[in-house]
Amino acid sequence: MRKDTLTITDNRTNISYEIAVENDTINALDLRQIKVNKDDFGMMSFDPGYTNTASCNSEITFVDGEKGILMYRGYPIEQLAEHSSFLEVAYLLIYGDLPNRTMLENWEERVMHHTYIHENLAKLMQTFRYDAHPMGMLIGTIAAMSTLHPDAKDIHNNTSRQKQIWRLLGKLPTVAAFAYRRRIGRPYNYPDSSLGYTENLLYMMDYMNQSDYQVNPTLAKALDVLFILHADHEQNCSTSVMRNIGSSYADPCSAMSGAAAALYGPLHGGANEAVLRMLTEIGSLDEIPGYINQVKDGKFRLMGFGHRVYKNYDPRARIIKNVAEKVLEVTGGNPLLDVALELERIALEDDYFISRSLYPNVDFYSGIIYQAMGFPVDMFPVLFALGRAPGWLAQWLELIDDADQRIARPRQIYTGNVKRDYVPLEKRT
Ligand code: CMC
């Protein structure tokens, strides 16, 4: 008869242990009973980068990396990208189900009502140097938000939590747009809450008193779809940081600032910026084979390729490729798209990439769209952060309400010196 247990025999002692198995997973603490001597600490598992460690149960996002499947709350990403809107997806991720019309309108109204930022924040942003990276500005400004909204610390109060969610989602586009305007020396353009979420972002960035100004609906829609695709991706690096910081019961602004910092790195959300810089450096089709050879020689990585979870084509990259075509119809061609397409074609036929299951990821084509829309390269990770914000918040809420969760605190294997005595300075050689 089938038994949902694992039997482990410790060959050091010849003792066998029976450990419960649930969802193909063992509880790591069950290993601790495995000892040679009674006073031993007990067995641990070693897993740098958490490649095979589940840190939580989650009902939010499902990824099947082998088959290239991504679902939010059970809805396939392809359907959400085609039929939904970013704010509706944000609602879905955070509350678990799609809203009805009244709920959606109320939710949109609440988020858009919170788009103005405190004037102190606007002034704070003026103090960044003219060439400050907008991601650094975003990280610093979100952290500063917690000083202006001390009620955010009341994380066990549901009413307060809801308010922080509206606030963070509402204010992030304003912070992003202000960071952009600050850098190019233009005055801030305050939010217009009668506009859609991404429409308002584009308006705050672009509007300069033109009498006939209108946000291009195709571009606003494209950005909305890109945000949907970025909205959550289970326990990725930045989301894990959001949960880790949240596990100490820090307020969600501080936690989100940390999550944004994790996203900033070029192996994560900063990859879209790195891809664009890479494509620009390659420059033309005939340079591609030489570039790929250098990647294969281990000189650097092909940015926008590979993923910890996807060992198949990233479904988001496929959708983004289609969005790119629509955007380029409006903005005109981007010569880097030809370089990207050829780079993908050559890489996908090359044994180095095939044998390691390296496919284009979400960042490979997103930068081309952002660039065609006129965003400067260093705004790309900021756009990723805006898209990922509902996922961070949904995962944070799930963590706070999860009775299994405790403060994040991994173990280590100490490999340093054994005890030694302090040597006075004059006796040290
Ligand atoms: N270019 C060349 N080789 C690569 C790449 C790449 N982009 N990615 C992985 N490899 C190789 C790597 O050298 C290793 O080869 P070997 O077995 O010979 O040592 C093998 O593939 C496995 O790589 P890994 O580093 O063990 O894989 P990982 O799961 O730890 O890393 C990753 C995942 C996304 C950090 C990595 O693929 C990478 O650095 N990609 C480029 C950066 C990038 O595009 N990041 C965005 C990820 S998607 C958006 C997001 O969620 O942030």
GROMACS .gro file of C-alpha atoms in nm, residues 30-351:
model
  322
   30ASP     CA    1   1.198   1.679   1.040
   31LEU     CA    2   1.562   1.634   0.938
   32ARG     CA    3   1.681   1.774   1.266
   33GLN     CA    4   1.610   1.450   1.450
   34ILE     CA    5   1.888   1.288   1.242
   35LYS     CA    6   2.195   1.298   1.463
   36VAL     CA    7   2.507   1.093   1.532
   37ASN     CA    8   2.538   1.205   1.893
   38LYS     CA    9   2.258   1.314   2.125
   39ASP     CA   10   2.411   1.663   2.160
   40ASP     CA   11   2.450   1.724   1.785
   41PHE     CA   12   2.252   2.009   1.633
   42GLY     CA   13   2.089   1.772   1.384
   43MET     CA   14   2.076   1.755   1.007
   44MET     CA   15   2.006   2.055   0.786
   45SER     CA   16   1.982   2.093   0.409
   46PHE     CA   17   2.222   2.320   0.218
   47ASP     CA   18   2.056   2.527  -0.054
   48PRO     CA   19   2.229   2.850  -0.159
   49GLY     CA   20   1.990   3.061  -0.363
   50TYR     CA   21   1.697   2.844  -0.240
   51THR     CA   22   1.693   2.643  -0.562
   52ASN     CA   23   1.497   2.357  -0.407
   53THR     CA   24   1.346   2.502  -0.093
   54ALA     CA   25   0.979   2.597  -0.061
   55SER     CA   26   0.950   2.885   0.183
   56CYS     CA   27   0.571   2.910   0.192
   57ASN     CA   28   0.239   2.775   0.074
   58SER     CA   29   0.092   3.018  -0.174
   59GLU     CA   30  -0.237   3.043  -0.363
   60ILE     CA   31  -0.136   3.335  -0.582
   61THR     CA   32   0.073   3.236  -0.882
   62PHE     CA   33   0.143   2.904  -1.050
   63VAL     CA   34   0.445   2.853  -1.275
   64ASP     CA   35   0.524   2.529  -1.458
   65GLY     CA   36   0.872   2.602  -1.586
   66GLU     CA   37   0.903   2.281  -1.787
   67LYS     CA   38   0.584   2.343  -1.983
   68GLY     CA   39   0.608   2.723  -1.993
   69ILE     CA   40   0.280   2.783  -1.805
   70LEU     CA   41   0.203   3.090  -1.592
   71MET     CA   42  -0.129   3.148  -1.412
   72TYR     CA   43  -0.245   3.411  -1.165
   73ARG     CA   44  -0.504   3.269  -0.922
   74GLY     CA   45  -0.568   2.994  -1.179
   75TYR     CA   46  -0.620   3.224  -1.479
   76PRO     CA   47  -0.372   3.166  -1.767
   77ILE     CA   48  -0.153   3.469  -1.833
   78GLU     CA   49  -0.249   3.463  -2.204
   79GLN     CA   50  -0.619   3.519  -2.117
   80LEU     CA   51  -0.543   3.794  -1.868
   81ALA     CA   52  -0.312   3.973  -2.113
   82GLU     CA   53  -0.579   3.959  -2.382
   83HIS     CA   54  -0.894   4.043  -2.185
   84SER     CA   55  -0.807   4.204  -1.854
   85SER     CA   56  -0.658   4.533  -1.735
   86PHE     CA   57  -0.364   4.589  -1.503
   87LEU     CA   58  -0.577   4.719  -1.216
   88GLU     CA   59  -0.820   4.429  -1.253
   89VAL     CA   60  -0.525   4.186  -1.241
   90ALA     CA   61  -0.392   4.370  -0.936
   91TYR     CA   62  -0.729   4.315  -0.767
   92LEU     CA   63  -0.725   3.949  -0.867
   93LEU     CA   64  -0.377   3.893  -0.726
   94ILE     CA   65  -0.445   4.074  -0.401
   95TYR     CA   66  -0.799   3.952  -0.323
   96GLY     CA   67  -0.804   3.615  -0.499
   97ASP     CA   68  -1.095   3.653  -0.744
   98LEU     CA   69  -1.193   3.872  -1.034
   99PRO     CA   70  -1.408   4.168  -0.919
  100ASN     CA   71  -1.759   4.237  -1.047
  101ARG     CA   72  -1.816   4.571  -1.220
  102THR     CA   73  -1.904   4.766  -0.903
  103MET     CA   74  -1.610   4.621  -0.712
  104LEU     CA   75  -1.374   4.699  -0.999
  105GLU     CA   76  -1.495   5.059  -1.033
  106ASN     CA   77  -1.464   5.110  -0.659
  107TRP     CA   78  -1.113   4.961  -0.659
  108GLU     CA   79  -1.000   5.175  -0.953
  109GLU     CA   80  -1.144   5.484  -0.785
  110ARG     CA   81  -0.964   5.404  -0.457
  111VAL     CA   82  -0.626   5.348  -0.623
  112MET     CA   83  -0.653   5.655  -0.847
  113HIS     CA   84  -0.763   5.862  -0.546
  114HIS     CA   85  -0.422   5.797  -0.391
  115THR     CA   86  -0.206   5.910  -0.682
  116TYR     CA   87  -0.094   6.240  -0.526
  117ILE     CA   88   0.222   6.213  -0.316
  118HIS     CA   89   0.300   6.420  -0.007
  119GLU     CA   90   0.473   6.745  -0.106
  120ASN     CA   91   0.763   6.656   0.124
  121LEU     CA   92   0.827   6.353  -0.097
  122ALA     CA   93   0.816   6.568  -0.409
  123LYS     CA   94   1.070   6.801  -0.248
  124LEU     CA   95   1.283   6.510  -0.134
  125MET     CA   96   1.300   6.387  -0.491
  126GLN     CA   97   1.436   6.727  -0.598
  127THR     CA   98   1.740   6.665  -0.380
  128PHE     CA   99   1.865   6.373  -0.590
  129ARG     CA  100   2.149   6.468  -0.825
  130TYR     CA  101   2.040   6.546  -1.181
  131ASP     CA  102   2.181   6.215  -1.311
  132ALA     CA  103   2.058   5.992  -1.026
  133HIS     CA  104   1.941   5.653  -1.148
  134PRO     CA  105   1.558   5.659  -1.132
  135MET     CA  106   1.557   5.316  -0.968
  136GLY     CA  107   1.765   5.456  -0.680
  137MET     CA  108   1.519   5.744  -0.658
  138LEU     CA  109   1.226   5.502  -0.652
  139ILE     CA  110   1.382   5.283  -0.381
  140GLY     CA  111   1.467   5.585  -0.162
  141THR     CA  112   1.132   5.752  -0.210
  142ILE     CA  113   0.926   5.442  -0.130
  143ALA     CA  114   1.131   5.401   0.191
  144ALA     CA  115   1.068   5.766   0.278
  145MET     CA  116   0.694   5.711   0.231
  146SER     CA  117   0.688   5.510   0.553
  147THR     CA  118   0.798   5.822   0.745
  148LEU     CA  119   0.499   6.015   0.613
  149HIS     CA  120   0.243   5.741   0.669
  150PRO     CA  121   0.321   5.601   1.015
  151ASP     CA  122  -0.017   5.424   1.018
  152ALA     CA  123   0.144   5.183   0.768
  153LYS     CA  124   0.308   5.018   1.070
  154ASP     CA  125  -0.032   4.893   1.185
  155ILE     CA  126   0.005   4.580   0.977
  156HIS     CA  127  -0.239   4.367   1.176
  157ASN     CA  128  -0.520   4.613   1.115
  158ASN     CA  129  -0.704   4.518   0.799
  159THR     CA  130  -0.838   4.870   0.734
  160SER     CA  131  -0.488   5.013   0.754
  161ARG     CA  132  -0.351   4.739   0.529
  162GLN     CA  133  -0.609   4.816   0.261
  163LYS     CA  134  -0.516   5.181   0.274
  164GLN     CA  135  -0.145   5.109   0.227
  165ILE     CA  136  -0.228   4.894  -0.074
  166TRP     CA  137  -0.425   5.177  -0.241
  167ARG     CA  138  -0.155   5.422  -0.144
  168LEU     CA  139   0.139   5.226  -0.276
  169LEU     CA  140  -0.030   5.131  -0.603
  170GLY     CA  141  -0.162   5.485  -0.648
  171LYS     CA  142   0.160   5.667  -0.571
  172LEU     CA  143   0.417   5.450  -0.747
  173PRO     CA  144   0.344   5.587  -1.098
  174THR     CA  145   0.368   5.941  -0.961
  175VAL     CA  146   0.706   5.868  -0.801
  176ALA     CA  147   0.823   5.707  -1.127
  177ALA     CA  148   0.706   6.003  -1.337
  178PHE     CA  149   0.857   6.256  -1.096
  179ALA     CA  150   1.189   6.070  -1.103
  180TYR     CA  151   1.185   6.094  -1.481
  181ARG     CA  152   1.086   6.464  -1.489
  182ARG     CA  153   1.347   6.548  -1.225
  183ARG     CA  154   1.621   6.393  -1.434
  184ILE     CA  155   1.531   6.573  -1.753
  185GLY     CA  156   1.483   6.902  -1.571
  186ARG     CA  157   1.111   6.938  -1.635
  187PRO     CA  158   0.862   7.051  -1.372
  188TYR     CA  159   0.655   6.781  -1.211
  189ASN     CA  160   0.326   6.710  -1.380
  190TYR     CA  161   0.064   6.617  -1.119
  191PRO     CA  162  -0.161   6.313  -1.162
  192ASP     CA  163  -0.494   6.317  -1.344
  193SER     CA  164  -0.711   6.059  -1.172
  194SER     CA  165  -0.972   6.072  -1.446
  195LEU     CA  166  -0.726   5.879  -1.666
  196GLY     CA  167  -0.652   5.507  -1.663
  197TYR     CA  168  -0.357   5.380  -1.461
  198THR     CA  169  -0.097   5.357  -1.738
  199GLU     CA  170  -0.254   5.648  -1.926
  200ASN     CA  171  -0.198   5.867  -1.620
  201LEU     CA  172   0.165   5.751  -1.596
  202LEU     CA  173   0.233   5.843  -1.959
  203TYR     CA  174   0.051   6.174  -1.912
  204MET     CA  175   0.257   6.267  -1.603
  205MET     CA  176   0.578   6.186  -1.789
  206ASP     CA  177   0.502   6.351  -2.122
  207TYR     CA  178   0.253   6.634  -2.091
  208MET     CA  179   0.406   6.978  -2.145
  209ASN     CA  180   0.108   7.208  -2.187
  210GLN     CA  181   0.032   7.105  -2.545
  211SER     CA  182  -0.321   7.218  -2.628
  212ASP     CA  183  -0.397   6.903  -2.827
  213TYR     CA  184  -0.226   6.657  -2.588
  214GLN     CA  185  -0.365   6.305  -2.576
  215VAL     CA  186  -0.206   5.984  -2.456
  216ASN     CA  187  -0.181   5.738  -2.743
  217PRO     CA  188  -0.430   5.459  -2.651
  218THR     CA  189  -0.225   5.187  -2.824
  219LEU     CA  190   0.080   5.277  -2.618
  220ALA     CA  191  -0.118   5.302  -2.292
  221LYS     CA  192  -0.272   4.961  -2.366
  222ALA     CA  193   0.070   4.810  -2.449
  223LEU     CA  194   0.210   4.935  -2.119
  224ASP     CA  195  -0.096   4.798  -1.939
  225VAL     CA  196  -0.033   4.453  -2.091
  226LEU     CA  197   0.337   4.469  -2.001
  227PHE     CA  198   0.242   4.550  -1.641
  228ILE     CA  199   0.002   4.252  -1.636
  229LEU     CA  200   0.284   4.024  -1.753
  230HIS     CA  201   0.514   4.150  -1.478
  231ALA     CA  202   0.253   4.155  -1.200
  232ASP     CA  203   0.365   3.845  -1.011
  233HIS     CA  204   0.601   3.554  -1.051
  234GLU     CA  205   0.579   3.349  -0.732
  235GLN     CA  206   0.886   3.345  -0.504
  236ASN     CA  207   1.133   3.539  -0.719
  237CYS     CA  208   1.422   3.735  -0.567
  238SER     CA  209   1.236   4.064  -0.502
  239THR     CA  210   0.917   3.894  -0.381
  240SER     CA  211   1.118   3.682  -0.141
  241VAL     CA  212   1.275   4.004  -0.011
  242MET     CA  213   0.927   4.156   0.032
  243ARG     CA  214   0.828   3.849   0.233
  244ASN     CA  215   1.154   3.840   0.429
  245ILE     CA  216   1.126   4.202   0.534
  246GLY     CA  217   0.753   4.163   0.592
  247SER     CA  218   0.820   3.865   0.818
  248SER     CA  219   0.980   4.100   1.072
  249TYR     CA  220   0.650   4.299   1.066
  250ALA     CA  221   0.814   4.604   0.908
  251ASP     CA  222   0.563   4.833   0.737
  252PRO     CA  223   0.483   4.758   0.370
  253CYS     CA  224   0.653   5.075   0.240
  254SER     CA  225   0.985   4.970   0.393
  255ALA     CA  226   0.934   4.613   0.271
  256MET     CA  227   0.854   4.731  -0.080
  257SER     CA  228   1.157   4.957  -0.088
  258GLY     CA  229   1.371   4.649  -0.014
  259ALA     CA  230   1.188   4.446  -0.277
  260ALA     CA  231   1.253   4.722  -0.533
  261ALA     CA  232   1.623   4.720  -0.437
  262ALA     CA  233   1.637   4.345  -0.505
  263LEU     CA  234   1.466   4.401  -0.838
  264TYR     CA  235   1.726   4.662  -0.937
  265GLY     CA  236   2.003   4.405  -0.996
  266PRO     CA  237   2.090   4.307  -1.355
  267LEU     CA  238   2.014   3.940  -1.292
  268HIS     CA  239   1.654   4.032  -1.201
  269GLY     CA  240   1.453   4.343  -1.301
  270GLY     CA  241   1.762   4.532  -1.412
  271ALA     CA  242   1.799   4.278  -1.694
  272ASN     CA  243   1.569   4.473  -1.927
  273GLU     CA  244   1.807   4.769  -1.905
  274ALA     CA  245   2.105   4.537  -1.952
  275VAL     CA  246   1.943   4.378  -2.262
  276LEU     CA  247   1.902   4.714  -2.430
  277ARG     CA  248   2.261   4.809  -2.354
  278MET     CA  249   2.372   4.469  -2.489
  279LEU     CA  250   2.170   4.502  -2.812
  280THR     CA  251   2.308   4.853  -2.862
  281GLU     CA  252   2.663   4.725  -2.807
  282ILE     CA  253   2.610   4.443  -3.061
  283GLY     CA  254   2.469   4.703  -3.298
  284SER     CA  255   2.436   4.500  -3.618
  285LEU     CA  256   2.349   4.151  -3.737
  286ASP     CA  257   2.701   4.059  -3.844
  287GLU     CA  258   2.834   4.117  -3.491
  288ILE     CA  259   2.598   3.857  -3.339
  289PRO     CA  260   2.798   3.534  -3.399
  290GLY     CA  261   3.111   3.686  -3.244
  291TYR     CA  262   2.908   3.806  -2.946
  292ILE     CA  263   2.752   3.465  -2.893
  293ASN     CA  264   3.097   3.304  -2.903
  294GLN     CA  265   3.208   3.531  -2.620
  295VAL     CA  266   2.900   3.428  -2.419
  296LYS     CA  267   2.986   3.063  -2.480
  297ASP     CA  268   3.344   3.132  -2.369
  298GLY     CA  269   3.199   3.247  -2.037
  299LYS     CA  270   3.305   3.614  -2.079
  300PHE     CA  271   2.954   3.738  -1.999
  301ARG     CA  272   2.594   3.624  -2.008
  302LEU     CA  273   2.339   3.677  -2.279
  303MET     CA  274   2.109   3.916  -2.098
  304GLY     CA  275   1.736   3.844  -2.124
  305PHE     CA  276   1.808   3.473  -2.161
  306GLY     CA  277   1.766   3.196  -1.906
  307HIS     CA  278   1.550   3.162  -1.600
  308ARG     CA  279   1.567   2.978  -1.271
  309VAL     CA  280   1.220   2.829  -1.323
  310TYR     CA  281   1.149   2.833  -1.699
  311LYS     CA  282   1.328   2.561  -1.887
  312ASN     CA  283   1.107   2.632  -2.186
  313TYR     CA  284   0.999   2.946  -2.371
  314ASP     CA  285   0.885   3.206  -2.114
  315PRO     CA  286   0.513   3.258  -2.198
  316ARG     CA  287   0.550   3.627  -2.115
  317ALA     CA  288   0.824   3.669  -2.377
  318ARG     CA  289   0.591   3.523  -2.642
  319ILE     CA  290   0.315   3.774  -2.558
  320ILE     CA  291   0.563   4.062  -2.542
  321LYS     CA  292   0.690   3.980  -2.891
  322ASN     CA  293   0.333   4.036  -3.021
  323VAL     CA  294   0.293   4.358  -2.822
  324ALA     CA  295   0.622   4.480  -2.971
  325GLU     CA  296   0.478   4.450  -3.322
  326LYS     CA  297   0.172   4.662  -3.229
  327VAL     CA  298   0.382   4.929  -3.061
  328LEU     CA  299   0.628   4.949  -3.349
  329GLU     CA  300   0.337   5.005  -3.589
  330VAL     CA  301   0.269   5.327  -3.396
  331THR     CA  302   0.622   5.438  -3.316
  332GLY     CA  303   0.801   5.317  -3.629
  333GLY     CA  304   1.062   5.041  -3.640
  334ASN     CA  305   1.336   4.986  -3.387
  335PRO     CA  306   1.653   4.854  -3.556
  336LEU     CA  307   1.739   4.673  -3.233
  337LEU     CA  308   1.436   4.447  -3.285
  338ASP     CA  309   1.610   4.295  -3.589
  339VAL     CA  310   1.922   4.237  -3.379
  340ALA     CA  311   1.711   4.077  -3.102
  341LEU     CA  312   1.522   3.849  -3.342
  342GLU     CA  313   1.842   3.730  -3.505
  343LEU     CA  314   2.015   3.687  -3.169
  344GLU     CA  315   1.723   3.473  -3.050
  345ARG     CA  316   1.724   3.268  -3.373
  346ILE     CA  317   2.096   3.192  -3.354
  347ALA     CA  318   2.093   3.121  -2.980
  348LEU     CA  319   1.798   2.883  -3.003
  349GLU     CA  320   1.982   2.677  -3.265
  350ASP     CA  321   2.304   2.664  -3.065
  351ASP     CA  322   2.387   2.360  -2.854
   0.00000   0.00000   0.00000
